[in-house]
Amino acid sequence: MKKLLFACSLLVMLTACQERFSVEGRVDNAEKQTLYFEWQSLEGTQLLDSAVLKADGKFSFKEKMPANPEFYRLRMGTQSIPLAVDSLCHIVVTTDSATFNTSYSVEGSVQSQYLRELSLLQKQTLAAFDSIDAMWVSGKLKRDDYMDKMLACVRSYKDKA
């Protein structure tokens, strides 16, 4: 009888995991700030849920498991953390409000970890573009040097991505 009860419990847990997924974690130094959980579809971004964070910064969102892999994000203000949901049902994100989308950890989703690396690489590349552009505008770079530096940034991004 105990074995049957254990097997039924395990089956219920596995079934629940397939029907829903969860994103939870902690945002340090974010008391009273609102954290949004959004779905990024081809038609645009749709708000699914939100939470006003307490002193401990903990949050938890649960949603129906999508039929196909989908992209989601956690957003605080104008900063966002991209997430990928496929067959996994539990993603854990830890970050700080000051470095929300630049210094965070994500566990439980290899695809979300890859998105993190790509997102940070994009931010670095855009910062490099801005720096090169500022040198061009100030007259510190000639046209050919400007183009060479921009193309080098693009090649570096492509190689790493």
Coordinates of N, CA, C and O in Angstrom, one line a residue:
M1 N 0.8 -1.2 0.0 CA 0.0 0.0 0.0 C 0.9 1.3 0.0 O 0.6 2.2 -0.7
K2 N 2.0 1.2 0.8 CA 2.8 2.4 0.8 C 3.5 2.6 -0.5 O 3.7 3.8 -0.9
K3 N 3.9 1.6 -1.2 CA 4.5 1.7 -2.5 C 3.5 2.3 -3.5 O 3.9 3.1 -4.3
L4 N 2.3 1.9 -3.4 CA 1.3 2.4 -4.3 C 1.0 3.9 -4.1 O 1.0 4.7 -5.0
L5 N 1.0 4.3 -2.8 CA 0.8 5.7 -2.5 C 2.0 6.5 -2.9 O 1.8 7.6 -3.5
F6 N 3.2 6.0 -2.8 CA 4.4 6.7 -3.3 C 4.4 6.8 -4.8 O 4.7 7.9 -5.3
A7 N 4.0 5.8 -5.5 CA 4.0 5.8 -7.0 C 3.0 6.8 -7.4 O 3.2 7.6 -8.4
C8 N 1.8 6.9 -6.8 CA 0.8 7.8 -7.1 C 1.2 9.3 -6.9 O 1.0 10.2 -7.7
S9 N 1.9 9.5 -5.7 CA 2.4 10.8 -5.4 C 3.4 11.3 -6.5 O 3.4 12.4 -6.9
L10 N 4.3 10.4 -6.8 CA 5.3 10.7 -7.9 C 4.7 11.0 -9.2 O 5.1 12.0 -9.9
L11 N 3.7 10.2 -9.6 CA 3.0 10.5 -10.8 C 2.3 11.8 -10.8 O 2.3 12.6 -11.8
V12 N 1.6 12.2 -9.7 CA 1.0 13.5 -9.6 C 2.0 14.6 -9.7 O 1.8 15.6 -10.4
M13 N 3.2 14.5 -9.1 CA 4.2 15.5 -9.2 C 4.7 15.7 -10.6 O 4.9 16.8 -11.1
L14 N 4.9 14.6 -11.3 CA 5.4 14.6 -12.6 C 4.4 15.2 -13.6 O 4.7 16.0 -14.4
T15 N 3.1 14.9 -13.4 CA 2.1 15.4 -14.2 C 1.9 16.9 -13.9 O 1.8 17.7 -14.9
A16 N 2.0 17.4 -12.7 CA 1.9 18.8 -12.4 C 3.0 19.6 -13.0 O 2.9 20.7 -13.5
C17 N 4.2 19.0 -13.0 CA 5.4 19.6 -13.6 C 5.2 19.8 -15.1 O 5.6 20.8 -15.6
Q18 N 4.5 18.9 -15.7 CA 4.3 19.0 -17.2 C 3.2 20.0 -17.5 O 3.2 20.6 -18.6
E19 N 2.3 20.2 -16.6 CA 1.2 21.2 -16.9 C 1.6 22.6 -16.6 O 1.0 23.5 -17.1
R20 N 2.5 22.8 -15.6 CA 2.8 24.2 -15.2 C 4.3 24.3 -15.1 O 5.0 23.3 -14.9
F21 N 4.8 25.5 -15.2 CA 6.2 25.8 -14.9 C 6.3 26.9 -13.9 O 5.3 27.7 -13.8
S22 N 7.4 27.0 -13.3 CA 7.6 28.1 -12.3 C 8.9 28.8 -12.5 O 9.9 28.3 -12.9
V23 N 8.8 30.1 -12.2 CA 10.0 31.0 -12.2 C 10.0 31.6 -10.8 O 9.0 32.3 -10.4
E24 N 11.1 31.4 -10.1 CA 11.1 32.0 -8.8 C 12.5 32.4 -8.5 O 13.5 32.2 -9.3
G25 N 12.7 33.1 -7.4 CA 14.1 33.6 -7.0 C 14.0 34.7 -6.1 O 13.1 34.9 -5.3
R26 N 15.0 35.6 -6.2 CA 15.2 36.7 -5.3 C 15.9 37.9 -6.0 O 16.8 37.7 -6.8
V27 N 15.3 39.0 -5.7 CA 15.9 40.3 -6.2 C 16.3 41.1 -4.9 O 15.5 41.6 -4.2
D28 N 17.6 41.2 -4.7 CA 18.1 41.9 -3.5 C 18.0 43.4 -3.7 O 18.0 43.9 -4.8
N29 N 17.8 44.1 -2.6 CA 17.7 45.6 -2.5 C 16.6 46.1 -3.4 O 16.7 47.1 -4.1
A30 N 15.4 45.4 -3.4 CA 14.3 45.8 -4.3 C 13.0 45.9 -3.5 O 11.9 45.8 -4.1
E31 N 13.1 46.2 -2.2 CA 11.8 46.3 -1.4 C 10.9 47.3 -2.0 O 11.3 48.4 -2.4
K32 N 9.6 46.9 -2.1 CA 8.5 47.8 -2.6 C 8.6 48.0 -4.1 O 7.8 48.8 -4.7
Q33 N 9.5 47.4 -4.9 CA 9.6 47.6 -6.3 C 8.7 46.5 -6.9 O 8.6 45.4 -6.4
T34 N 8.2 46.8 -8.1 CA 7.4 45.8 -8.8 C 8.2 45.0 -9.8 O 8.9 45.6 -10.7
L35 N 8.0 43.7 -9.8 CA 8.7 42.8 -10.7 C 7.6 42.2 -11.6 O 6.6 41.7 -11.1
Y36 N 7.8 42.3 -12.9 CA 6.8 41.9 -13.9 C 7.3 40.6 -14.6 O 8.5 40.5 -14.9
F37 N 6.4 39.7 -14.8 CA 6.6 38.4 -15.5 C 5.9 38.5 -16.8 O 4.6 38.6 -16.8
E38 N 6.6 38.5 -18.0 CA 6.0 38.7 -19.3 C 6.3 37.6 -20.3 O 7.4 37.0 -20.2
W39 N 5.4 37.4 -21.2 CA 5.6 36.5 -22.3 C 5.9 37.3 -23.5 O 5.3 38.3 -23.8
Q40 N 7.0 36.8 -24.2 CA 7.4 37.5 -25.4 C 6.9 36.7 -26.6 O 7.7 35.8 -27.0
S41 N 5.8 37.1 -27.2 CA 5.3 36.3 -28.4 C 5.7 37.1 -29.7 O 6.2 38.2 -29.6
L42 N 5.4 36.5 -30.8 CA 5.6 37.2 -32.1 C 4.8 38.4 -32.2 O 5.1 39.3 -33.0
E43 N 3.6 38.4 -31.6 CA 2.7 39.6 -31.7 C 3.1 40.7 -30.7 O 2.6 41.8 -30.8
G44 N 4.0 40.5 -29.8 CA 4.4 41.5 -28.8 C 4.6 40.9 -27.4 O 4.5 39.7 -27.2
T45 N 4.8 41.8 -26.5 CA 5.0 41.3 -25.1 C 3.6 41.4 -24.3 O 2.9 42.4 -24.4
Q46 N 3.3 40.3 -23.6 CA 2.1 40.3 -22.8 C 2.4 40.1 -21.4 O 3.1 39.2 -21.0
L47 N 1.9 40.9 -20.5 CA 2.0 40.8 -19.1 C 1.3 39.6 -18.6 O 0.1 39.5 -18.8
L48 N 1.9 38.7 -17.8 CA 1.3 37.6 -17.3 C 1.0 37.7 -15.8 O 0.0 37.3 -15.3
D49 N 2.0 38.3 -15.0 CA 1.8 38.5 -13.6 C 2.8 39.5 -13.1 O 3.7 39.9 -13.8
S50 N 2.6 39.9 -11.9 CA 3.5 40.9 -11.3 C 3.5 40.7 -9.8 O 2.6 40.0 -9.2
A51 N 4.6 41.2 -9.1 CA 4.7 41.0 -7.7 C 5.4 42.3 -7.1 O 6.4 42.7 -7.7
V52 N 4.9 42.8 -6.1 CA 5.6 43.9 -5.3 C 6.5 43.2 -4.3 O 6.0 42.4 -3.5
L53 N 7.7 43.4 -4.5 CA 8.7 42.7 -3.6 C 8.8 43.2 -2.2 O 8.7 44.4 -2.0
K54 N 8.9 42.2 -1.3 CA 9.1 42.5 0.1 C 10.5 42.7 0.4 O 11.4 42.6 -0.4
A55 N 10.9 42.9 1.7 CA 12.2 43.1 2.1 C 13.2 42.0 1.7 O 14.3 42.2 1.4
D56 N 12.7 40.7 1.8 CA 13.5 39.6 1.4 C 13.7 39.4 -0.1 O 14.6 38.7 -0.6
G57 N 12.9 40.1 -0.9 CA 13.1 40.1 -2.4 C 12.7 38.9 -3.1 O 12.8 38.7 -4.3
K58 N 12.0 37.9 -2.4 CA 11.7 36.7 -3.0 C 10.4 36.8 -3.8 O 9.5 37.6 -3.5
F59 N 10.4 36.1 -4.9 CA 9.2 36.1 -5.8 C 9.0 34.7 -6.4 O 9.9 33.8 -6.3
S60 N 7.8 34.4 -6.9 CA 7.4 33.2 -7.5 C 6.3 33.4 -8.4 O 5.3 34.0 -8.1
F61 N 6.5 32.9 -9.7 CA 5.4 33.0 -10.7 C 5.2 31.5 -11.2 O 6.2 30.8 -11.4
K62 N 4.0 31.2 -11.5 CA 3.6 29.9 -12.1 C 2.7 30.2 -13.3 O 1.8 31.0 -13.2
E63 N 3.0 29.4 -14.3 CA 2.2 29.6 -15.5 C 2.0 28.2 -16.2 O 2.7 27.3 -15.9
K64 N 1.0 28.1 -17.0 CA 0.7 26.9 -17.8 C 1.9 26.7 -18.7 O 2.4 27.6 -19.4
M65 N 2.3 25.4 -18.8 CA 3.4 25.0 -19.7 C 3.0 25.2 -21.1 O 1.9 24.8 -21.6
P66 N 3.8 26.0 -21.9 CA 3.5 26.2 -23.3 C 3.6 24.9 -24.1 O 4.4 24.0 -23.8
A67 N 2.8 24.8 -25.2 CA 2.9 23.6 -26.1 C 4.2 23.6 -26.8 O 4.7 22.5 -27.1
N68 N 4.8 24.7 -27.1 CA 6.1 24.8 -27.8 C 7.0 25.7 -26.9 O 6.6 26.4 -26.1
P69 N 8.3 25.5 -27.2 CA 9.3 26.4 -26.5 C 8.9 27.9 -26.7 O 8.5 28.3 -27.8
E70 N 9.0 28.7 -25.6 CA 8.6 30.1 -25.7 C 9.6 30.9 -24.9 O 10.3 30.4 -24.1
F71 N 9.6 32.2 -25.2 CA 10.4 33.2 -24.5 C 9.6 34.0 -23.5 O 8.5 34.4 -23.9
Y72 N 10.2 34.2 -22.4 CA 9.6 35.0 -21.3 C 10.6 36.0 -20.8 O 11.8 35.9 -21.2
R73 N 10.2 36.9 -19.9 CA 11.2 37.8 -19.3 C 10.7 38.2 -18.0 O 9.5 38.3 -17.7
L74 N 11.6 38.5 -17.1 CA 11.4 39.2 -15.9 C 11.8 40.7 -16.1 O 12.8 40.9 -16.7
R75 N 10.9 41.6 -15.7 CA 11.2 43.0 -16.0 C 11.0 43.8 -14.7 O 10.0 43.7 -14.0
M76 N 12.0 44.7 -14.5 CA 11.9 45.7 -13.4 C 12.2 47.0 -14.0 O 13.4 47.2 -14.4
G77 N 11.3 47.9 -14.1 CA 11.5 49.2 -14.7 C 11.8 49.0 -16.2 O 11.0 48.3 -16.9
T78 N 12.9 49.5 -16.7 CA 13.2 49.3 -18.1 C 14.2 48.2 -18.3 O 14.6 47.9 -19.4
Q79 N 14.6 47.5 -17.3 CA 15.6 46.4 -17.4 C 14.9 45.1 -17.4 O 13.9 44.9 -16.7
S80 N 15.4 44.1 -18.2 CA 14.7 42.8 -18.2 C 15.7 41.7 -18.3 O 16.9 41.9 -18.7
I81 N 15.3 40.5 -17.9 CA 16.1 39.3 -17.9 C 15.3 38.3 -18.8 O 14.2 37.9 -18.5
P82 N 16.0 37.9 -19.9 CA 15.3 37.0 -20.8 C 15.3 35.5 -20.3 O 16.3 35.1 -19.7
L83 N 14.2 34.8 -20.5 CA 14.1 33.4 -20.1 C 13.6 32.6 -21.2 O 12.8 33.1 -22.0
A84 N 14.0 31.3 -21.3 CA 13.5 30.4 -22.3 C 12.8 29.2 -21.5 O 13.4 28.7 -20.6
V85 N 11.6 28.9 -21.9 CA 10.9 27.8 -21.3 C 10.6 26.8 -22.4 O 10.0 27.1 -23.4
D86 N 11.0 25.5 -22.1 CA 10.6 24.5 -23.0 C 10.0 23.3 -22.2 O 8.9 23.5 -21.7
S87 N 10.7 22.3 -22.0 CA 10.2 21.2 -21.2 C 10.5 21.3 -19.7 O 10.2 20.4 -18.9
L88 N 11.2 22.3 -19.3 CA 11.6 22.4 -17.9 C 10.4 23.1 -17.1 O 9.6 23.8 -17.7
C89 N 10.4 22.8 -15.8 CA 9.3 23.3 -15.1 C 9.7 24.1 -13.9 O 8.9 24.5 -13.1
H90 N 11.0 24.4 -13.7 CA 11.4 25.2 -12.5 C 12.7 26.0 -12.8 O 13.8 25.4 -13.0
I91 N 12.6 27.3 -12.9 CA 13.7 28.2 -13.2 C 13.9 29.1 -12.0 O 12.9 29.6 -11.4
V92 N 15.2 29.2 -11.6 CA 15.5 30.1 -10.4 C 16.4 31.2 -10.8 O 17.5 30.9 -11.4
V93 N 16.0 32.4 -10.5 CA 16.8 33.6 -10.9 C 17.2 34.4 -9.6 O 16.3 34.6 -8.8
T94 N 18.4 34.8 -9.5 CA 18.9 35.5 -8.4 C 19.6 36.8 -9.0 O 20.5 36.6 -9.8
T95 N 19.3 38.0 -8.4 CA 19.9 39.2 -8.9 C 19.8 40.3 -7.9 O 19.3 40.0 -6.8
D96 N 20.3 41.4 -8.2 CA 20.2 42.6 -7.3 C 19.6 43.7 -8.2 O 19.8 43.8 -9.4
S97 N 18.8 44.6 -7.5 CA 18.1 45.6 -8.3 C 19.0 46.6 -9.0 O 18.7 47.1 -10.0
A98 N 20.2 46.8 -8.4 CA 21.2 47.8 -9.0 C 21.8 47.2 -10.3 O 22.2 48.0 -11.1
T99 N 22.0 45.9 -10.3 CA 22.6 45.3 -11.5 C 21.6 44.2 -12.1 O 22.1 43.1 -12.5
F100 N 20.4 44.6 -12.1 CA 19.3 43.6 -12.4 C 19.6 42.7 -13.6 O 19.5 41.5 -13.6
N101 N 19.8 43.3 -14.8 CA 20.0 42.6 -16.0 C 21.4 42.4 -16.5 O 21.7 41.9 -17.6
T102 N 22.4 42.8 -15.6 CA 23.8 42.6 -16.0 C 24.6 41.7 -15.1 O 25.6 41.2 -15.5
S103 N 24.1 41.4 -14.0 CA 24.8 40.5 -13.0 C 23.7 39.7 -12.3 O 23.4 39.9 -11.1
Y104 N 23.3 38.7 -13.0 CA 22.3 37.8 -12.4 C 22.6 36.3 -12.7 O 23.4 36.0 -13.6
S105 N 22.1 35.4 -11.9 CA 22.3 34.0 -12.2 C 21.0 33.4 -12.5 O 19.9 33.8 -12.0
V106 N 21.0 32.4 -13.3 CA 19.8 31.6 -13.7 C 20.1 30.1 -13.6 O 21.1 29.7 -14.1
E107 N 19.3 29.4 -12.9 CA 19.5 27.9 -12.8 C 18.2 27.2 -13.3 O 17.1 27.8 -13.2
G108 N 18.4 26.0 -13.7 CA 17.2 25.2 -14.1 C 16.9 25.3 -15.6 O 16.0 24.6 -16.0
S109 N 17.6 26.1 -16.4 CA 17.4 26.2 -17.8 C 18.6 26.6 -18.5 O 19.1 27.7 -18.4
V110 N 19.2 25.6 -19.2 CA 20.4 25.8 -20.0 C 20.2 26.9 -21.1 O 21.0 27.7 -21.3
Q111 N 19.0 26.8 -21.7 CA 18.7 27.8 -22.7 C 18.7 29.2 -22.2 O 19.1 30.2 -22.8
S112 N 18.2 29.4 -20.9 CA 18.2 30.7 -20.3 C 19.6 31.2 -20.0 O 19.9 32.4 -20.0
Q113 N 20.4 30.2 -19.6 CA 21.8 30.6 -19.4 C 22.5 31.1 -20.7 O 23.3 32.0 -20.7
Y114 N 22.2 30.4 -21.8 CA 22.7 30.8 -23.1 C 22.2 32.2 -23.4 O 22.9 33.1 -23.9
L115 N 20.9 32.5 -23.2 CA 20.3 33.8 -23.4 C 21.0 34.9 -22.6 O 21.2 36.0 -23.0
R116 N 21.4 34.5 -21.3 CA 22.1 35.4 -20.5 C 23.4 35.8 -21.1 O 23.7 37.0 -21.2
E117 N 24.2 34.8 -21.5 CA 25.5 35.1 -22.1 C 25.3 36.0 -23.4 O 26.1 36.9 -23.6
L118 N 24.3 35.7 -24.2 CA 24.1 36.4 -25.4 C 23.7 37.9 -25.1 O 24.2 38.8 -25.8
S119 N 22.8 38.0 -24.2 CA 22.4 39.3 -23.8 C 23.5 40.2 -23.3 O 23.6 41.4 -23.6
L120 N 24.4 39.6 -22.4 CA 25.5 40.4 -21.9 C 26.5 40.7 -23.0 O 27.1 41.8 -23.1
L121 N 26.7 39.8 -24.0 CA 27.5 40.1 -25.1 C 27.0 41.2 -26.0 O 27.7 42.1 -26.4
Q122 N 25.7 41.3 -26.1 CA 25.0 42.4 -26.9 C 25.3 43.7 -26.2 O 25.6 44.7 -26.8
K123 N 25.1 43.7 -24.9 CA 25.3 44.9 -24.1 C 26.8 45.4 -24.3 O 27.0 46.6 -24.4
Q124 N 27.7 44.5 -24.2 CA 29.2 44.9 -24.4 C 29.4 45.4 -25.8 O 30.1 46.4 -25.9
T125 N 28.8 44.8 -26.8 CA 29.0 45.2 -28.1 C 28.4 46.6 -28.4 O 29.0 47.4 -29.0
L126 N 27.2 46.8 -27.8 CA 26.6 48.1 -28.0 C 27.4 49.2 -27.3 O 27.6 50.3 -27.8
A127 N 28.0 48.9 -26.1 CA 28.9 49.8 -25.4 C 30.1 50.2 -26.2 O 30.5 51.3 -26.3
A128 N 30.7 49.1 -26.9 CA 31.8 49.4 -27.8 C 31.4 50.2 -28.9 O 32.2 51.1 -29.3
F129 N 30.3 50.0 -29.5 CA 29.8 50.8 -30.7 C 29.7 52.3 -30.2 O 30.1 53.2 -30.9
D130 N 29.1 52.5 -29.0 CA 28.9 53.8 -28.5 C 30.3 54.5 -28.3 O 30.4 55.7 -28.6
S131 N 31.2 53.8 -27.8 CA 32.6 54.4 -27.6 C 33.2 54.7 -28.9 O 33.8 55.8 -29.0
I132 N 33.2 53.9 -29.9 CA 33.8 54.1 -31.2 C 33.0 55.3 -31.9 O 33.7 56.2 -32.4
D133 N 31.7 55.3 -31.7 CA 30.9 56.4 -32.3 C 31.3 57.8 -31.7 O 31.4 58.8 -32.4
A134 N 31.5 57.8 -30.4 CA 31.9 59.0 -29.7 C 33.3 59.5 -30.2 O 33.5 60.7 -30.3
M135 N 34.2 58.6 -30.4 CA 35.5 59.0 -30.9 C 35.4 59.6 -32.3 O 36.0 60.5 -32.7
W136 N 34.4 59.0 -33.2 CA 34.2 59.5 -34.5 C 33.6 60.9 -34.5 O 34.1 61.8 -35.2
V137 N 32.6 61.1 -33.6 CA 31.9 62.4 -33.5 C 32.9 63.5 -33.0 O 32.9 64.6 -33.5
S138 N 33.8 63.1 -32.1 CA 34.7 64.1 -31.5 C 35.9 64.4 -32.5 O 36.7 65.2 -32.2
G139 N 36.0 63.6 -33.6 CA 37.0 63.8 -34.6 C 38.3 63.1 -34.3 O 39.4 63.3 -34.9
K140 N 38.3 62.2 -33.3 CA 39.5 61.4 -32.9 C 39.8 60.3 -33.9 O 40.9 59.7 -33.8
L141 N 38.8 59.9 -34.7 CA 39.0 58.8 -35.7 C 38.7 59.3 -37.1 O 37.8 60.1 -37.3
K142 N 39.5 58.8 -38.0 CA 39.2 59.0 -39.4 C 38.2 58.0 -39.9 O 38.0 57.0 -39.2
R143 N 37.6 58.3 -41.0 CA 36.5 57.5 -41.5 C 36.9 56.0 -41.6 O 36.2 55.1 -41.2
D144 N 38.1 55.7 -42.2 CA 38.6 54.3 -42.4 C 38.8 53.6 -41.1 O 38.5 52.5 -40.9
D145 N 39.4 54.3 -40.1 CA 39.6 53.8 -38.8 C 38.3 53.5 -38.1 O 38.2 52.4 -37.4
Y146 N 37.3 54.4 -38.3 CA 36.0 54.2 -37.7 C 35.4 52.9 -38.2 O 34.9 52.1 -37.5
M147 N 35.4 52.8 -39.5 CA 34.8 51.6 -40.2 C 35.5 50.3 -39.8 O 34.9 49.3 -39.5
D148 N 36.9 50.4 -39.7 CA 37.6 49.2 -39.3 C 37.3 48.7 -37.9 O 37.1 47.6 -37.6
K149 N 37.2 49.7 -37.0 CA 36.8 49.4 -35.6 C 35.4 48.8 -35.4 O 35.2 47.9 -34.7
M150 N 34.5 49.4 -36.2 CA 33.1 49.0 -36.1 C 33.0 47.5 -36.7 O 32.3 46.7 -36.1
L151 N 33.7 47.3 -37.8 CA 33.6 45.9 -38.4 C 34.3 44.9 -37.5 O 33.9 43.8 -37.4
A152 N 35.4 45.3 -36.8 CA 36.0 44.4 -35.8 C 35.1 44.1 -34.7 O 35.1 42.9 -34.2
C153 N 34.3 45.0 -34.2 CA 33.3 44.8 -33.2 C 32.3 43.8 -33.7 O 31.9 42.8 -32.9
V154 N 31.8 43.9 -34.9 CA 30.8 43.0 -35.5 C 31.4 41.6 -35.6 O 30.8 40.6 -35.2
R155 N 32.6 41.5 -36.1 CA 33.3 40.2 -36.2 C 33.5 39.5 -34.9 O 33.2 38.3 -34.7
S156 N 33.9 40.3 -33.9 CA 34.1 39.8 -32.5 C 32.7 39.3 -32.0 O 32.7 38.2 -31.4
Y157 N 31.7 40.0 -32.2 CA 30.4 39.6 -31.7 C 29.9 38.3 -32.4 O 29.5 37.4 -31.7
K158 N 30.1 38.2 -33.7 CA 29.7 37.0 -34.4 C 30.5 35.8 -33.9 O 29.9 34.7 -33.8
D159 N 31.8 36.0 -33.7 CA 32.6 34.9 -33.3 C 32.2 34.3 -31.9 O 32.1 33.1 -31.7
K160 N 31.9 35.3 -31.0 CA 31.5 34.8 -29.7 C 30.1 34.3 -29.6 O 29.8 33.4 -28.9
A161 N 29.2 34.9 -30.4 CA 27.8 34.5 -30.4 C 27.7 33.1 -31.0 O 26.9 32.3 -30.6

